[in-house]
CSV table of C-alpha atoms in Angstrom, one decimal:
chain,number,residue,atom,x,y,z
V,795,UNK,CA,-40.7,5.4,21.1
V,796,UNK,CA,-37.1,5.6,21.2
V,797,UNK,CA,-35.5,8.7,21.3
V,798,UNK,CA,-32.4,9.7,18.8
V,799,UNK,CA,-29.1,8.0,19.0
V,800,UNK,CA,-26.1,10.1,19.4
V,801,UNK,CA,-22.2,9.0,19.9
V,802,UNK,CA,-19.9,10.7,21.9
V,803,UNK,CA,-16.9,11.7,20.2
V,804,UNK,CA,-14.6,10.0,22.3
V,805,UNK,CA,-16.0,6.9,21.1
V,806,UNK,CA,-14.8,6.7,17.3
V,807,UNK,CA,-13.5,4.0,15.6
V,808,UNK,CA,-12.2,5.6,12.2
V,809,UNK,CA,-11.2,9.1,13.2
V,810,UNK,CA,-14.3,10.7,12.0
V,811,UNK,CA,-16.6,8.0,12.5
V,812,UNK,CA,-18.3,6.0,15.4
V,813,UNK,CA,-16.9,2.6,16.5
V,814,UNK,CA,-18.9,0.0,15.1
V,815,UNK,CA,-19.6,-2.2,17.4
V,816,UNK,CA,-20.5,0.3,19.9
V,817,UNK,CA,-22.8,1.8,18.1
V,818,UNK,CA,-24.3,-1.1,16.7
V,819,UNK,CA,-24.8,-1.8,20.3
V,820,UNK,CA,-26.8,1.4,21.0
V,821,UNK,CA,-28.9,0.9,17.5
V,822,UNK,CA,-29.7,-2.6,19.0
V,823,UNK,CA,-30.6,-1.1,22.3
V,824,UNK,CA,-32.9,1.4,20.6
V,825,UNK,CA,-34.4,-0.8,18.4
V,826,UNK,CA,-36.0,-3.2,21.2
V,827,UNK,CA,-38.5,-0.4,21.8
V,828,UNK,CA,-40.3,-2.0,18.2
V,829,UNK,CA,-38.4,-5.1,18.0
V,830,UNK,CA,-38.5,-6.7,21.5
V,831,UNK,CA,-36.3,-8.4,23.9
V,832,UNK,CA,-35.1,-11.0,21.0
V,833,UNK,CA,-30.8,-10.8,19.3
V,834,UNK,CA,-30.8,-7.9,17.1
V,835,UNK,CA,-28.9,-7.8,13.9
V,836,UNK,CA,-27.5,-4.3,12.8
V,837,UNK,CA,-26.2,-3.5,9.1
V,838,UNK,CA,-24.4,-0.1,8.9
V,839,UNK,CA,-24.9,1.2,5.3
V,840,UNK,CA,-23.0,4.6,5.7
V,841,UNK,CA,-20.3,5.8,8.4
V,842,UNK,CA,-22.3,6.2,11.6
V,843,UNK,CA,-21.5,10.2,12.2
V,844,UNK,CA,-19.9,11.3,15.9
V,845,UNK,CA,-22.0,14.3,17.2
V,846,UNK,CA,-24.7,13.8,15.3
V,847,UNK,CA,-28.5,12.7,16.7
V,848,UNK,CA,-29.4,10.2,14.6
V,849,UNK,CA,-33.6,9.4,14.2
V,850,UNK,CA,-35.1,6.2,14.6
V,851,UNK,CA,-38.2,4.8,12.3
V,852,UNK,CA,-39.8,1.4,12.4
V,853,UNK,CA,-41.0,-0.3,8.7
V,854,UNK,CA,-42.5,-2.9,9.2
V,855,UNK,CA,-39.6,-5.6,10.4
V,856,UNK,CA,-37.3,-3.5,10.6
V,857,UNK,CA,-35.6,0.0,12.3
V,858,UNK,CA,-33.8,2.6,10.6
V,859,UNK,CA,-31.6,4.9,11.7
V,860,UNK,CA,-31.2,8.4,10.0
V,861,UNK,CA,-28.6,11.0,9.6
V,862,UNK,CA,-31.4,14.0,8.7
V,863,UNK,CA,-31.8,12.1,4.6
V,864,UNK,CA,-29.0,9.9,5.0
V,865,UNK,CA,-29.8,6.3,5.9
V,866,UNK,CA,-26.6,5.4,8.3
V,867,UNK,CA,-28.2,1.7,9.8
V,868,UNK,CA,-31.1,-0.6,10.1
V,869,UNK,CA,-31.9,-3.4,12.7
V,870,UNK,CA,-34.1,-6.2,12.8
V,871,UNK,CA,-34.5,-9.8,14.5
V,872,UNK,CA,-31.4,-11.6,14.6
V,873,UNK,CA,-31.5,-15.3,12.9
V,874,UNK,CA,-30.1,-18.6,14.0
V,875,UNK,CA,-27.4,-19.2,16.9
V,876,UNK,CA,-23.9,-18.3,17.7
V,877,UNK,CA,-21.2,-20.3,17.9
V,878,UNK,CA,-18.8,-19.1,20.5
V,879,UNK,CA,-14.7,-19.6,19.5
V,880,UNK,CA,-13.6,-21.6,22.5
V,881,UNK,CA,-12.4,-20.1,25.9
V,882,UNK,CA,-8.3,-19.5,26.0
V,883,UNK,CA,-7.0,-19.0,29.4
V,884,UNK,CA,-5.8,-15.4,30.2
V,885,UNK,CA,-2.5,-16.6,30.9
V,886,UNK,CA,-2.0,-17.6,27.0
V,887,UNK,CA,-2.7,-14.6,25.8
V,888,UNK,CA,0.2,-12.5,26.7
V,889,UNK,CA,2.5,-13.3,23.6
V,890,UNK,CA,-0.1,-13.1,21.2
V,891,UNK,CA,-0.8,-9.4,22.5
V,892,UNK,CA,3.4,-8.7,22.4
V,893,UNK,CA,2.6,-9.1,18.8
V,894,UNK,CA,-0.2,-7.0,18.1
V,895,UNK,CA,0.4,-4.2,15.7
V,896,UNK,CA,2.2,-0.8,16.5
V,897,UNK,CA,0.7,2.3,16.4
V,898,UNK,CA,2.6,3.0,12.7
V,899,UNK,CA,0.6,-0.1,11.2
V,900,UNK,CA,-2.9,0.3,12.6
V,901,UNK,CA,-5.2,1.9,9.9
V,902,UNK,CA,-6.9,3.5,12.7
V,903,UNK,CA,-4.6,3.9,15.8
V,904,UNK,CA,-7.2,6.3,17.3
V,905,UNK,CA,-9.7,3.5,17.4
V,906,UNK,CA,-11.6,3.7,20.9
V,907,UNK,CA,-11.4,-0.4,20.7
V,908,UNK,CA,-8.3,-1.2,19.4
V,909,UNK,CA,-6.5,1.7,19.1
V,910,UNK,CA,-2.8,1.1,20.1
V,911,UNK,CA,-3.1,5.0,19.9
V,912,UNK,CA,-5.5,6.0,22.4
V,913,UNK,CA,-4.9,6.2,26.6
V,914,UNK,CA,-8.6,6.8,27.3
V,915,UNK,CA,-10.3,3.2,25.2
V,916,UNK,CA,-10.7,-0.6,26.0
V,917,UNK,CA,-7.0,-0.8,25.2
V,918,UNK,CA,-7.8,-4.3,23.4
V,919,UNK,CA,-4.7,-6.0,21.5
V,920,UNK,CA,-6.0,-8.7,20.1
V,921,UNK,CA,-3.1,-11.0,18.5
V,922,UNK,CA,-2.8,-13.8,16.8
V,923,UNK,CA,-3.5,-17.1,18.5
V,924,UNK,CA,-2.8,-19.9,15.2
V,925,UNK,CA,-4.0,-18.8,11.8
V,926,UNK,CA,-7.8,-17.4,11.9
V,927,UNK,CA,-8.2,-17.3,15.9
V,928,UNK,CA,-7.5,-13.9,17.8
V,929,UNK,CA,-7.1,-13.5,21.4
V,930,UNK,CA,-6.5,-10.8,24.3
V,931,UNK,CA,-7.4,-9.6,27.7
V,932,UNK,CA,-10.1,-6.9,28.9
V,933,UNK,CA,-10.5,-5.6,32.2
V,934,UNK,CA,-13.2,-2.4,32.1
V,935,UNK,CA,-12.2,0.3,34.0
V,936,UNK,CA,-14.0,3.1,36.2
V,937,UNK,CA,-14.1,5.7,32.8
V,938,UNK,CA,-16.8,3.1,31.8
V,939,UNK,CA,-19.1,2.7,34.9
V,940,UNK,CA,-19.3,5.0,38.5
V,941,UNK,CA,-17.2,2.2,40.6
V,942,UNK,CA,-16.0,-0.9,41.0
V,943,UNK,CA,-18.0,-3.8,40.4
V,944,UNK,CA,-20.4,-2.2,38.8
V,945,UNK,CA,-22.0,-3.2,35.5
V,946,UNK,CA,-20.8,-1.2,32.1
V,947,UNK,CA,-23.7,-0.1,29.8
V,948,UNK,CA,-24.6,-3.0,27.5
V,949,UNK,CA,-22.7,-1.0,24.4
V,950,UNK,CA,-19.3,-1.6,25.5
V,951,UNK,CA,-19.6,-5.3,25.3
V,952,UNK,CA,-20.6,-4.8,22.1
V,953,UNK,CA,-17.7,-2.7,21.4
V,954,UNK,CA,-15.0,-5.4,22.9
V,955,UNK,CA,-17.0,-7.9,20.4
V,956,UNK,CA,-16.2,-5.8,17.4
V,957,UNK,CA,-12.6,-5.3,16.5
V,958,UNK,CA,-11.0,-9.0,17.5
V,959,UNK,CA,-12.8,-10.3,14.8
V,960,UNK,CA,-11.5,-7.8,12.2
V,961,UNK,CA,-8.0,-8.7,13.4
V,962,UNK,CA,-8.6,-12.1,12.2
V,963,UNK,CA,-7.1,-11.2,8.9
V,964,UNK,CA,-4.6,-8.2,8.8
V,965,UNK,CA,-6.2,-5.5,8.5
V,966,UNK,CA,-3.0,-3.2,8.3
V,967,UNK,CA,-2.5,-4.9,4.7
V,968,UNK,CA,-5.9,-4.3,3.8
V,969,UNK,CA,-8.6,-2.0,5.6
V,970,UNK,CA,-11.6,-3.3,6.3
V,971,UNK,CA,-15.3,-2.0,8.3
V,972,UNK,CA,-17.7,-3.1,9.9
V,973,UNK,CA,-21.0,-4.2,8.0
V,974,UNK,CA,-23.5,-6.3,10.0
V,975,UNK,CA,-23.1,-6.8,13.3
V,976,UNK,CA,-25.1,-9.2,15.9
V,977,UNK,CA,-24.2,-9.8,19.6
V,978,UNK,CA,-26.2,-11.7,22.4
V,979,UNK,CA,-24.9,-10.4,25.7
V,980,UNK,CA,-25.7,-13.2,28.5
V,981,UNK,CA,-23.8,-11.4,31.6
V,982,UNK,CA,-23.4,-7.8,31.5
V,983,UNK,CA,-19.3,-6.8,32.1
V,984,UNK,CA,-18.2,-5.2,35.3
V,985,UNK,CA,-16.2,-2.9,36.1
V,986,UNK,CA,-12.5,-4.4,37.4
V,987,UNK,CA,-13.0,-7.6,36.5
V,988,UNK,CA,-10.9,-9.2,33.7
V,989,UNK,CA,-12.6,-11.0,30.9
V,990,UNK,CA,-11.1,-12.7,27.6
V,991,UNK,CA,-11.9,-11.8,24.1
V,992,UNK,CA,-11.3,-14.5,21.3
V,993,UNK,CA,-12.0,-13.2,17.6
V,994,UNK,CA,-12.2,-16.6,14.9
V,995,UNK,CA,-12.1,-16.1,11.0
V,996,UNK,CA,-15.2,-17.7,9.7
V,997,UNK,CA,-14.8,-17.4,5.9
V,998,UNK,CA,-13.0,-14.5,3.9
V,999,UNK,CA,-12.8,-14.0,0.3
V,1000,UNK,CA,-10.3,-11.2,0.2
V,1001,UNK,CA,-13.8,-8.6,-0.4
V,1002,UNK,CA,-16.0,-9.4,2.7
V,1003,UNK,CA,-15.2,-11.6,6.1
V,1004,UNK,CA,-17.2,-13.5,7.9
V,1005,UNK,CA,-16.0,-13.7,11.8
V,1006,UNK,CA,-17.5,-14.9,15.0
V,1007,UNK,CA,-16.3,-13.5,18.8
V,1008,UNK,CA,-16.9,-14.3,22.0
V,1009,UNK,CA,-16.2,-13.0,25.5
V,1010,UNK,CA,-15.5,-14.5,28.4
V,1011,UNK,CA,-15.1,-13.8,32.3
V,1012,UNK,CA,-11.5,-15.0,33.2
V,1013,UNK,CA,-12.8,-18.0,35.0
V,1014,UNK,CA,-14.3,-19.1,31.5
V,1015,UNK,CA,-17.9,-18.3,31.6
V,1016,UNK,CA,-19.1,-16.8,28.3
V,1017,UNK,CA,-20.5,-13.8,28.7
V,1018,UNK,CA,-21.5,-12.4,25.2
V,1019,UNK,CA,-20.7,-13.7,21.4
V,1020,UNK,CA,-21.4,-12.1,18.4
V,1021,UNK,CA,-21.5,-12.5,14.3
V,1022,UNK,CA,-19.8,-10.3,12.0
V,1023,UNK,CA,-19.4,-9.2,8.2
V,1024,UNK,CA,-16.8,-7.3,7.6
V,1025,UNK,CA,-15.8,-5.6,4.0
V,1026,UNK,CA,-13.1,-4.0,2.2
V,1027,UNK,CA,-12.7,-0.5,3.0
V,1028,UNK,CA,-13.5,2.0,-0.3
V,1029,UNK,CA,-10.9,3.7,-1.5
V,1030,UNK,CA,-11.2,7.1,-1.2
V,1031,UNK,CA,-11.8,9.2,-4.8
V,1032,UNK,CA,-8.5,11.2,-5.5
């Protein structure tokens, strides 16, 4: 049985709230205990909470994880394949990052992904390649694994999987989070070596967006993809 899942709070994604992706990733990773070795797909129904040691509990198909009463995600078997956005060459991606959006715009600079904000995260900027399709550049670093060359826990490549696809629309306009969230990770990342990350916009009806992400090793191996639903953010009661 696996035990409780807890995120650090270094690794938010809205400032009181964990990071998606990387926490999907550590739901998925928990969940294998019941569900085996197979994709897991992870729908976050509440805010995962930073701090907090969340319980896991199989139902039949399914896991769910557990703020004390408060049902924050569930996982099951992930359904049908991934379509990986095509490779783009590191060296292309340089402009679209220029243009990436500035700390004032982001709706969450402090994001541990994405966060033009933050010194200590993934420091992804993914920009624009042509309408729908996001790009950038990765390279782990040491803060993420004990040296060089060494393999990252499996959550950060579901973390650099995340927020690329979000940027497919512009989410400075129009807020949105993470909903569902399912990654296959075929080559673990290493620390110091530079990988791409393309984001593409799979269907979006202004309410909830549909995106797909892969990422690549530099030399254009595909390393992981993932699916996404994204939805509008909620406004906050005044």
């Amino acid at each position: 049985m696996a035990g409780p899942v807890v995120v650090e709070r270094r690794f938010n994604g809205p400032p009181e709230s964990a990071q998606g992706g990387y926490v999907c990733g550590l739901f998925a990773d928990a969940a294998r205990a019941w569900l085996g070795p197979e994709p897991v797909v992870v729908t976050l129904h509440e805010p995962p909470p930073l701090g907090v040691a969340m319980r896991a509990q199989a139902s039949g198909a399914r896991v769910h994880f557990w703020d004390r009463e408060r049902l924050v995600a569930s996982a099951a078997r992930g359904r049908g394949a991934i379509a990986a956005p095509e490779f783009v060459a590191p060296s292309a991606l340089a402009v679209a990052e220029r243009a990436y959006v500035t700390v004032e715009r982001h709706p969450f600079a402090s994001c541990f992904v994405c966060g033009p904000g933050r010194g200590d995260g993934l420091g992804l900027a993914p920009g624009e390649l042509s309408p729908g399709v996001t790009g950038c550049r990765w390279t782990p670093d040491a803060s993420l694994a004990a040296r060089p060359g060494e393999p990252v826990p499996v959550e950060f490549a579901w973390a650099a999987l995340d927020c690329p696809g979000g940027w497919t629309v512009d989410l400075a306009a129009a807020p949105m989070v993470l909903n569902r969230f399912c990654a296959e990770v075929l080559e673990v990342p290493v620390v110091g070596a530079e990988y791409v990350v393309v984001g593409r916009r799979d269907a979006y009806d202004g309410h909830a967006l549909k995106t797909t992400t892969a990422l690549y090793r530099g030399d254009g191996v595909l390393s992981a993809k993932a699916s996404a639903t994204w939805v509008r953010l909620r406004p906050v009661d005044s």
